[in-house]
């Protein structure tokens, strides 16, 4: 009986580590999308409006 209990404990610990790793990866992905996404969007918008073109005098 003792071996089964230790096996279950080790199995739940490894499952928690896998879930934690997946959570960290998804958190990094979300932060990347919401951090870099708006910057790229604003840059494209400004390019389309001619913000980065030099003025003609």
Rosetta silent file (secondary structure, phi, psi, omega in degrees, C-alpha in Angstrom):
SEQUENCE: XXXXXXXXXXXXXXXXXXXXXXXXXXXXXXXXXXXXXXXXXXXXXXXXXXXXXXXXX
SCORE:     score description
SCORE:     0.000 S_00000001
   1 L     0.000  -34.539 -176.743    0.000    0.000    0.000 S_00000001
   2 H   -64.559  -37.223  179.866    2.813    2.381    0.763 S_00000001
   3 H   -65.490  -38.024  179.385    4.209    2.216   -2.771 S_00000001
   4 H   -64.562  -40.295  179.850    0.853    3.118   -4.317 S_00000001
   5 H   -65.762  -43.836 -179.909    0.549    6.200   -2.126 S_00000001
   6 H   -68.053  -34.155  177.784    4.018    7.470   -2.964 S_00000001
   7 H   -64.540  -42.629  179.638    3.388    6.780   -6.665 S_00000001
   8 H   -65.659  -39.071  178.416    0.191    8.829   -6.553 S_00000001
   9 H   -62.920  -45.345  179.643    1.973   11.675   -4.758 S_00000001
  10 H   -65.333  -36.796 -179.144    4.769   11.723   -7.328 S_00000001
  11 H   -67.682  -42.203  179.969    2.279   11.572  -10.187 S_00000001
  12 H   -67.699  -34.537  177.602    0.259   14.542   -8.895 S_00000001
  13 H   -65.186  -42.348 -179.762    3.443   16.570   -8.403 S_00000001
  14 H   -68.286  -35.370  176.873    4.544   15.962  -11.977 S_00000001
  15 H   -64.789  -40.113  179.624    1.062   16.874  -13.253 S_00000001
  16 H   -65.554  -37.779  178.594    1.170   20.134  -11.309 S_00000001
  17 H   -65.454  -40.470  178.330    4.582   20.948  -12.790 S_00000001
  18 H   -64.796  -43.093  178.886    3.282   20.336  -16.316 S_00000001
  19 H   -63.724  -39.289  179.803    0.218   22.516  -15.670 S_00000001
  20 H   -65.488  -40.762  177.315    2.432   25.238  -14.232 S_00000001
  21 H   -63.707  -41.708  178.226    4.685   25.130  -17.290 S_00000001
  22 H   -65.697  -37.767  179.197    1.693   25.382  -19.620 S_00000001
  23 H   -65.365  -41.562  179.225    0.343   28.289  -17.577 S_00000001
  24 H   -64.457  -41.932 -179.655    3.668   30.114  -17.792 S_00000001
  25 H   -66.020  -41.855  179.998    3.867   29.602  -21.558 S_00000001
  26 H   -68.933  -34.352  177.752    0.314   30.804  -22.131 S_00000001
  27 H   -66.155  -40.283  177.730    0.924   33.806  -19.875 S_00000001
  28 H   -64.297  -40.413  179.364    4.029   34.707  -21.882 S_00000001
  29 H   -63.764  -44.593 -179.873    2.052   34.388  -25.122 S_00000001
  30 H   -64.532  -43.643  179.014   -0.751   36.620  -23.847 S_00000001
  31 H   -63.927  -37.884  178.317    1.680   39.244  -22.573 S_00000001
  32 H   -64.336  -46.628 -178.214    3.519   39.190  -25.900 S_00000001
  33 H   -64.497  -44.801 -178.461    0.311   39.619  -27.910 S_00000001
  34 H   -79.630  -15.902  178.202   -1.078   42.417  -25.747 S_00000001
  35 H   -90.453  -47.158 -176.299    2.322   44.098  -25.397 S_00000001
  36 H   -88.962  -32.095 -177.797    3.630   43.956  -28.969 S_00000001
  37 H   -54.619  -53.413  179.534    0.277   43.786  -30.799 S_00000001
  38 H   -62.684  -34.482  178.495   -0.860   47.356  -30.083 S_00000001
  39 H   -64.458  -44.250  177.914    2.586   48.751  -30.941 S_00000001
  40 H   -64.797  -42.359  179.067    2.501   47.038  -34.327 S_00000001
  41 H   -61.367  -44.325  179.293   -1.102   48.168  -34.862 S_00000001
  42 H   -65.460  -40.198  179.129   -0.315   51.807  -34.051 S_00000001
  43 H   -62.828  -44.560  178.172    2.742   51.718  -36.335 S_00000001
  44 H   -63.330  -42.148  178.210    0.700   50.354  -39.242 S_00000001
  45 H   -60.755  -45.275 -178.830   -1.991   52.962  -38.624 S_00000001
  46 H   -67.159  -37.193  175.368    0.535   55.810  -38.586 S_00000001
  47 H   -62.058  -41.573 -177.642    2.188   54.522  -41.771 S_00000001
  48 H   -67.920  -27.098  178.963   -1.189   54.415  -43.504 S_00000001
  49 L   -89.272   -2.234  177.992   -1.893   58.041  -42.508 S_00000001
  50 L    80.145   25.130 -177.585    1.523   59.198  -43.781 S_00000001
  51 L   -66.240  -34.720 -174.895    2.905   60.101  -40.379 S_00000001
  52 L   -92.029    1.951  177.181    6.438   58.905  -41.201 S_00000001
  53 L   -79.152  141.608  179.222    6.648   60.642  -44.609 S_00000001
  54 L   -75.607  140.274 -178.739    8.860   63.709  -44.743 S_00000001
  55 L   -71.587  143.439  178.053    6.948   66.936  -45.372 S_00000001
  56 L   -93.776  128.587  179.954    7.411   68.632  -48.761 S_00000001
  57 L  -112.619    0.000    0.000    8.236   72.324  -48.604 S_00000001
